[in-house]
Structures are given as C-alpha cells and as structure tokens.
Amino acid sequence: AEKGRWEVRALVADEEASALRERASTLSAERDALTASLDEAQLLLAAAQQQHVKAQQQLAEASSARDADRDSLTAALAEVQQQLVEARGAWDVERGAAQQLLAEAEQQRAEAE
C-alpha cells in the first residue's frame, strides 16, 4: 500500500512537472514574441528619432540661409517647421508605443519569473 501511494505521488509529480514544462515553454514563446515586438518598436523609435534629427538639421540649414530672399526663406522655414511638427508627432507616437511594449514585456517577464 505504501508503495502504491508513492507511485501515485510520483505520477502526480510527473504530471505537475509536465504542466510546468509546458507553461515554461509557453512563457518562453510569449517572451520571445514580446522581445520581437519590443525590437520592432525600438526600430520604429529609432526611425522617428532620425526623422526628428533630420528635421532639426533642416531647420538649422534654413536658419543659416537668412541672407537669402526673405520670401523664399520664409517658405523654406514653414516647410521645415511642418516637417518638425510631423516628426515630433511621429516620434511621440512611436515612443509611446515603445514604452507600452516595454511595460508589457516587463510585466510578462515578471509574471514568467
């Protein structure tokens, strides 16, 4: 009877271990997916930052052209400012998405641990 109890306990332990291995595998896959999403968000954020830098460079170039014709300078400055507004908006959106993905990844990692 004692041997039977130990066999039952061993079977239960094996089932629990199997369930834990399956859960660990699932969490690992989820972590990998979140890591890929985070990597993608970081790439998008880097691209938005590059656009922001480019717009700032264009604004600086426009500022150094103040000896040019006033009307053409005003038009160029307006275009660069619009690009800067668009780049900042895109950067804010991508940064928010990246921060959200990072928070979700950290939460999943915390839950997985």
Short mmCIF file of N, CA and C in Angstrom, two decimals:
data_model
loop_
_atom_site.label_atom_id
_atom_site.label_comp_id
_atom_site.label_asym_id
_atom_site.label_seq_id
_atom_site.Cartn_x
_atom_site.Cartn_y
_atom_site.Cartn_z
N ALA A 1 0.83 -1.20 0.00
CA ALA A 1 0.00 0.00 0.00
C ALA A 1 0.87 1.26 0.00
N GLU A 2 1.95 1.19 0.79
CA GLU A 2 2.86 2.36 0.85
C GLU A 2 3.51 2.57 -0.52
N LYS A 3 3.87 1.48 -1.16
CA LYS A 3 4.47 1.58 -2.49
C LYS A 3 3.49 2.18 -3.49
N GLY A 4 2.24 1.81 -3.38
CA GLY A 4 1.19 2.35 -4.26
C GLY A 4 1.02 3.85 -4.07
N ARG A 5 1.08 4.28 -2.81
CA ARG A 5 0.96 5.71 -2.54
C ARG A 5 2.13 6.47 -3.17
N TRP A 6 3.32 5.90 -3.06
CA TRP A 6 4.49 6.56 -3.63
C TRP A 6 4.40 6.60 -5.16
N GLU A 7 3.85 5.55 -5.75
CA GLU A 7 3.68 5.53 -7.20
C GLU A 7 2.68 6.60 -7.64
N VAL A 8 1.60 6.76 -6.87
CA VAL A 8 0.61 7.79 -7.18
C VAL A 8 1.25 9.17 -7.04
N ARG A 9 2.00 9.35 -5.98
CA ARG A 9 2.68 10.64 -5.78
C ARG A 9 3.66 10.92 -6.92
N ALA A 10 4.37 9.87 -7.35
CA ALA A 10 5.31 10.04 -8.45
C ALA A 10 4.58 10.41 -9.74
N LEU A 11 3.45 9.78 -10.00
CA LEU A 11 2.66 10.11 -11.19
C LEU A 11 2.16 11.55 -11.13
N VAL A 12 1.66 11.95 -9.98
CA VAL A 12 1.18 13.33 -9.81
C VAL A 12 2.33 14.30 -10.01
N ALA A 13 3.49 13.99 -9.43
CA ALA A 13 4.65 14.87 -9.58
C ALA A 13 5.07 14.95 -11.04
N ASP A 14 5.03 13.83 -11.76
CA ASP A 14 5.37 13.83 -13.19
C ASP A 14 4.40 14.70 -13.97
N GLU A 15 3.10 14.59 -13.66
CA GLU A 15 2.10 15.41 -14.35
C GLU A 15 2.31 16.88 -14.06
N GLU A 16 2.59 17.20 -12.80
CA GLU A 16 2.84 18.59 -12.44
C GLU A 16 4.09 19.12 -13.14
N ALA A 17 5.13 18.30 -13.19
CA ALA A 17 6.36 18.71 -13.86
C ALA A 17 6.11 18.93 -15.34
N SER A 18 5.32 18.06 -15.94
CA SER A 18 4.99 18.21 -17.35
C SER A 18 4.21 19.49 -17.60
N ALA A 19 3.25 19.78 -16.72
CA ALA A 19 2.47 21.02 -16.85
C ALA A 19 3.37 22.23 -16.67
N LEU A 20 4.29 22.15 -15.73
CA LEU A 20 5.22 23.27 -15.52
C LEU A 20 6.14 23.46 -16.72
N ARG A 21 6.60 22.35 -17.31
CA ARG A 21 7.44 22.47 -18.51
C ARG A 21 6.66 23.10 -19.66
N GLU A 22 5.39 22.69 -19.80
CA GLU A 22 4.55 23.26 -20.86
C GLU A 22 4.32 24.76 -20.62
N ARG A 23 4.08 25.13 -19.37
CA ARG A 23 3.88 26.55 -19.03
C ARG A 23 5.16 27.34 -19.28
N ALA A 24 6.30 26.76 -18.92
CA ALA A 24 7.58 27.43 -19.16
C ALA A 24 7.81 27.62 -20.65
N SER A 25 7.44 26.63 -21.43
CA SER A 25 7.59 26.74 -22.88
C SER A 25 6.69 27.83 -23.44
N THR A 26 5.45 27.88 -22.94
CA THR A 26 4.51 28.92 -23.37
C THR A 26 5.03 30.30 -23.00
N LEU A 27 5.50 30.43 -21.77
CA LEU A 27 6.03 31.73 -21.33
C LEU A 27 7.26 32.12 -22.13
N SER A 28 8.08 31.16 -22.46
CA SER A 28 9.26 31.44 -23.27
C SER A 28 8.86 31.94 -24.66
N ALA A 29 7.86 31.30 -25.24
CA ALA A 29 7.37 31.74 -26.55
C ALA A 29 6.77 33.13 -26.47
N GLU A 30 6.01 33.38 -25.39
CA GLU A 30 5.43 34.72 -25.21
C GLU A 30 6.52 35.75 -25.02
N ARG A 31 7.55 35.40 -24.26
CA ARG A 31 8.67 36.32 -24.04
C ARG A 31 9.37 36.62 -25.37
N ASP A 32 9.57 35.58 -26.17
CA ASP A 32 10.20 35.78 -27.48
C ASP A 32 9.36 36.70 -28.36
N ALA A 33 8.05 36.50 -28.34
CA ALA A 33 7.17 37.36 -29.15
C ALA A 33 7.21 38.80 -28.65
N LEU A 34 7.20 38.97 -27.35
CA LEU A 34 7.28 40.31 -26.79
C LEU A 34 8.62 40.96 -27.08
N THR A 35 9.67 40.17 -27.03
CA THR A 35 11.00 40.69 -27.36
C THR A 35 11.05 41.14 -28.81
N ALA A 36 10.45 40.35 -29.69
CA ALA A 36 10.41 40.74 -31.10
C ALA A 36 9.59 42.03 -31.27
N SER A 37 8.48 42.13 -30.56
CA SER A 37 7.67 43.35 -30.64
C SER A 37 8.44 44.55 -30.10
N LEU A 38 9.16 44.33 -29.02
CA LEU A 38 9.96 45.41 -28.44
C LEU A 38 11.06 45.82 -29.40
N ASP A 39 11.70 44.84 -30.04
CA ASP A 39 12.75 45.16 -31.02
C ASP A 39 12.17 45.98 -32.16
N GLU A 40 10.98 45.59 -32.62
CA GLU A 40 10.33 46.33 -33.71
C GLU A 40 10.00 47.76 -33.26
N ALA A 41 9.49 47.88 -32.05
CA ALA A 41 9.17 49.22 -31.53
C ALA A 41 10.42 50.08 -31.40
N GLN A 42 11.52 49.46 -30.99
CA GLN A 42 12.77 50.21 -30.88
C GLN A 42 13.26 50.67 -32.25
N LEU A 43 13.08 49.83 -33.26
CA LEU A 43 13.46 50.23 -34.62
C LEU A 43 12.59 51.40 -35.09
N LEU A 44 11.30 51.32 -34.80
CA LEU A 44 10.40 52.41 -35.18
C LEU A 44 10.76 53.70 -34.44
N LEU A 45 11.10 53.55 -33.18
CA LEU A 45 11.51 54.71 -32.39
C LEU A 45 12.80 55.31 -32.95
N ALA A 46 13.74 54.47 -33.32
CA ALA A 46 15.00 54.97 -33.91
C ALA A 46 14.73 55.70 -35.22
N ALA A 47 13.82 55.17 -36.02
CA ALA A 47 13.48 55.83 -37.28
C ALA A 47 12.83 57.19 -37.02
N ALA A 48 11.95 57.24 -36.03
CA ALA A 48 11.30 58.51 -35.69
C ALA A 48 12.33 59.51 -35.17
N GLN A 49 13.28 59.03 -34.40
CA GLN A 49 14.33 59.92 -33.89
C GLN A 49 15.20 60.44 -35.04
N GLN A 50 15.48 59.59 -36.01
CA GLN A 50 16.24 60.03 -37.18
C GLN A 50 15.48 61.11 -37.94
N GLN A 51 14.18 60.93 -38.07
CA GLN A 51 13.36 61.95 -38.74
C GLN A 51 13.41 63.25 -37.96
N HIS A 52 13.37 63.13 -36.65
CA HIS A 52 13.43 64.32 -35.79
C HIS A 52 14.77 65.05 -35.98
N VAL A 53 15.85 64.31 -35.98
CA VAL A 53 17.18 64.90 -36.17
C VAL A 53 17.28 65.53 -37.55
N LYS A 54 16.77 64.83 -38.56
CA LYS A 54 16.80 65.36 -39.92
C LYS A 54 16.03 66.69 -39.99
N ALA A 55 14.87 66.73 -39.38
CA ALA A 55 14.07 67.96 -39.39
C ALA A 55 14.81 69.08 -38.65
N GLN A 56 15.48 68.74 -37.56
CA GLN A 56 16.25 69.76 -36.83
C GLN A 56 17.41 70.27 -37.69
N GLN A 57 18.05 69.37 -38.43
CA GLN A 57 19.14 69.77 -39.31
C GLN A 57 18.63 70.69 -40.41
N GLN A 58 17.47 70.34 -40.95
CA GLN A 58 16.89 71.17 -42.00
C GLN A 58 16.53 72.55 -41.45
N LEU A 59 16.05 72.57 -40.22
CA LEU A 59 15.72 73.85 -39.60
C LEU A 59 16.99 74.68 -39.41
N ALA A 60 18.08 74.05 -38.99
CA ALA A 60 19.35 74.76 -38.82
C ALA A 60 19.88 75.28 -40.15
N GLU A 61 19.74 74.47 -41.19
CA GLU A 61 20.18 74.90 -42.52
C GLU A 61 19.36 76.09 -42.99
N ALA A 62 18.07 76.04 -42.73
CA ALA A 62 17.22 77.15 -43.13
C ALA A 62 17.59 78.42 -42.36
N SER A 63 17.95 78.26 -41.09
CA SER A 63 18.33 79.42 -40.28
C SER A 63 19.62 80.06 -40.78
N SER A 64 20.54 79.24 -41.28
CA SER A 64 21.81 79.79 -41.76
C SER A 64 21.66 80.48 -43.13
N ALA A 65 20.50 80.33 -43.75
CA ALA A 65 20.27 80.95 -45.07
C ALA A 65 19.53 82.27 -44.95
N ARG A 66 19.70 82.97 -43.80
CA ARG A 66 18.90 84.20 -43.61
C ARG A 66 19.28 85.33 -44.55
N ASP A 67 20.42 85.22 -45.24
CA ASP A 67 20.79 86.25 -46.21
C ASP A 67 20.04 86.07 -47.54
N ALA A 68 19.35 84.95 -47.65
CA ALA A 68 18.62 84.66 -48.90
C ALA A 68 17.37 85.55 -48.98
N ASP A 69 16.74 85.47 -50.08
CA ASP A 69 15.50 86.21 -50.31
C ASP A 69 14.50 85.92 -49.19
N ARG A 70 13.92 86.96 -48.60
CA ARG A 70 13.05 86.83 -47.44
C ARG A 70 11.84 85.92 -47.72
N ASP A 71 11.25 86.05 -48.88
CA ASP A 71 10.08 85.22 -49.18
C ASP A 71 10.44 83.74 -49.30
N SER A 72 11.55 83.44 -49.99
CA SER A 72 11.93 82.04 -50.14
C SER A 72 12.39 81.46 -48.80
N LEU A 73 13.04 82.29 -47.97
CA LEU A 73 13.44 81.84 -46.65
C LEU A 73 12.22 81.53 -45.78
N THR A 74 11.22 82.40 -45.85
CA THR A 74 10.00 82.19 -45.07
C THR A 74 9.30 80.90 -45.51
N ALA A 75 9.23 80.66 -46.80
CA ALA A 75 8.59 79.45 -47.32
C ALA A 75 9.35 78.19 -46.88
N ALA A 76 10.69 78.24 -46.98
CA ALA A 76 11.50 77.08 -46.58
C ALA A 76 11.36 76.80 -45.09
N LEU A 77 11.36 77.86 -44.30
CA LEU A 77 11.21 77.70 -42.86
C LEU A 77 9.85 77.09 -42.51
N ALA A 78 8.81 77.52 -43.17
CA ALA A 78 7.48 76.96 -42.92
C ALA A 78 7.46 75.47 -43.23
N GLU A 79 8.10 75.06 -44.32
CA GLU A 79 8.13 73.65 -44.69
C GLU A 79 8.90 72.83 -43.65
N VAL A 80 10.04 73.36 -43.24
CA VAL A 80 10.85 72.65 -42.25
C VAL A 80 10.11 72.55 -40.92
N GLN A 81 9.43 73.62 -40.52
CA GLN A 81 8.67 73.58 -39.28
C GLN A 81 7.56 72.53 -39.35
N GLN A 82 6.92 72.42 -40.50
CA GLN A 82 5.87 71.40 -40.67
C GLN A 82 6.48 70.00 -40.54
N GLN A 83 7.65 69.80 -41.15
CA GLN A 83 8.31 68.50 -41.05
C GLN A 83 8.69 68.21 -39.60
N LEU A 84 9.14 69.23 -38.89
CA LEU A 84 9.49 69.06 -37.49
C LEU A 84 8.26 68.69 -36.66
N VAL A 85 7.14 69.35 -36.91
CA VAL A 85 5.89 69.02 -36.21
C VAL A 85 5.50 67.57 -36.50
N GLU A 86 5.57 67.17 -37.77
CA GLU A 86 5.21 65.80 -38.14
C GLU A 86 6.17 64.80 -37.52
N ALA A 87 7.46 65.12 -37.55
CA ALA A 87 8.46 64.21 -36.97
C ALA A 87 8.27 64.09 -35.46
N ARG A 88 8.02 65.20 -34.81
CA ARG A 88 7.78 65.15 -33.36
C ARG A 88 6.53 64.35 -33.05
N GLY A 89 5.49 64.55 -33.83
CA GLY A 89 4.26 63.77 -33.61
C GLY A 89 4.51 62.28 -33.81
N ALA A 90 5.22 61.93 -34.88
CA ALA A 90 5.53 60.51 -35.13
C ALA A 90 6.43 59.96 -34.02
N TRP A 91 7.38 60.77 -33.61
CA TRP A 91 8.30 60.34 -32.55
C TRP A 91 7.53 60.11 -31.25
N ASP A 92 6.62 61.00 -30.91
CA ASP A 92 5.82 60.83 -29.69
C ASP A 92 4.98 59.57 -29.75
N VAL A 93 4.36 59.33 -30.90
CA VAL A 93 3.53 58.13 -31.05
C VAL A 93 4.37 56.88 -30.92
N GLU A 94 5.51 56.84 -31.62
CA GLU A 94 6.37 55.66 -31.59
C GLU A 94 6.98 55.47 -30.20
N ARG A 95 7.33 56.55 -29.57
CA ARG A 95 7.89 56.46 -28.22
C ARG A 95 6.84 55.89 -27.27
N GLY A 96 5.59 56.37 -27.39
CA GLY A 96 4.51 55.85 -26.56
C GLY A 96 4.29 54.36 -26.80
N ALA A 97 4.31 53.97 -28.07
CA ALA A 97 4.12 52.55 -28.39
C ALA A 97 5.28 51.72 -27.84
N ALA A 98 6.49 52.23 -27.97
CA ALA A 98 7.66 51.51 -27.46
C ALA A 98 7.59 51.39 -25.95
N GLN A 99 7.18 52.46 -25.28
CA GLN A 99 7.07 52.40 -23.82
C GLN A 99 5.99 51.42 -23.40
N GLN A 100 4.88 51.37 -24.13
CA GLN A 100 3.81 50.43 -23.82
C GLN A 100 4.30 48.99 -24.00
N LEU A 101 5.00 48.73 -25.12
CA LEU A 101 5.51 47.39 -25.37
C LEU A 101 6.53 47.00 -24.31
N LEU A 102 7.38 47.96 -23.93
CA LEU A 102 8.37 47.68 -22.89
C LEU A 102 7.68 47.34 -21.58
N ALA A 103 6.65 48.10 -21.22
CA ALA A 103 5.92 47.84 -19.98
C ALA A 103 5.26 46.46 -20.03
N GLU A 104 4.68 46.12 -21.16
CA GLU A 104 4.05 44.81 -21.30
C GLU A 104 5.09 43.69 -21.22
N ALA A 105 6.24 43.92 -21.87
CA ALA A 105 7.30 42.90 -21.83
C ALA A 105 7.82 42.72 -20.42
N GLU A 106 8.00 43.80 -19.70
CA GLU A 106 8.47 43.71 -18.32
C GLU A 106 7.43 43.02 -17.44
N GLN A 107 6.16 43.29 -17.68
CA GLN A 107 5.10 42.63 -16.90
C GLN A 107 5.09 41.14 -17.20
N GLN A 108 5.21 40.77 -18.46
CA GLN A 108 5.23 39.36 -18.83
C GLN A 108 6.45 38.67 -18.24
N ARG A 109 7.59 39.36 -18.28
CA ARG A 109 8.80 38.78 -17.72
C ARG A 109 8.63 38.59 -16.21
N ALA A 110 8.04 39.58 -15.55
CA ALA A 110 7.83 39.48 -14.12
C ALA A 110 6.87 38.32 -13.81
N GLU A 111 5.84 38.18 -14.63
CA GLU A 111 4.89 37.08 -14.41
C GLU A 111 5.55 35.73 -14.69
N ALA A 112 6.46 35.71 -15.68
CA ALA A 112 7.13 34.47 -16.03
C ALA A 112 8.10 34.03 -14.95
N GLU A 113 8.64 34.99 -14.25
CA GLU A 113 9.59 34.65 -13.18
C GLU A 113 8.83 34.14 -11.99
#
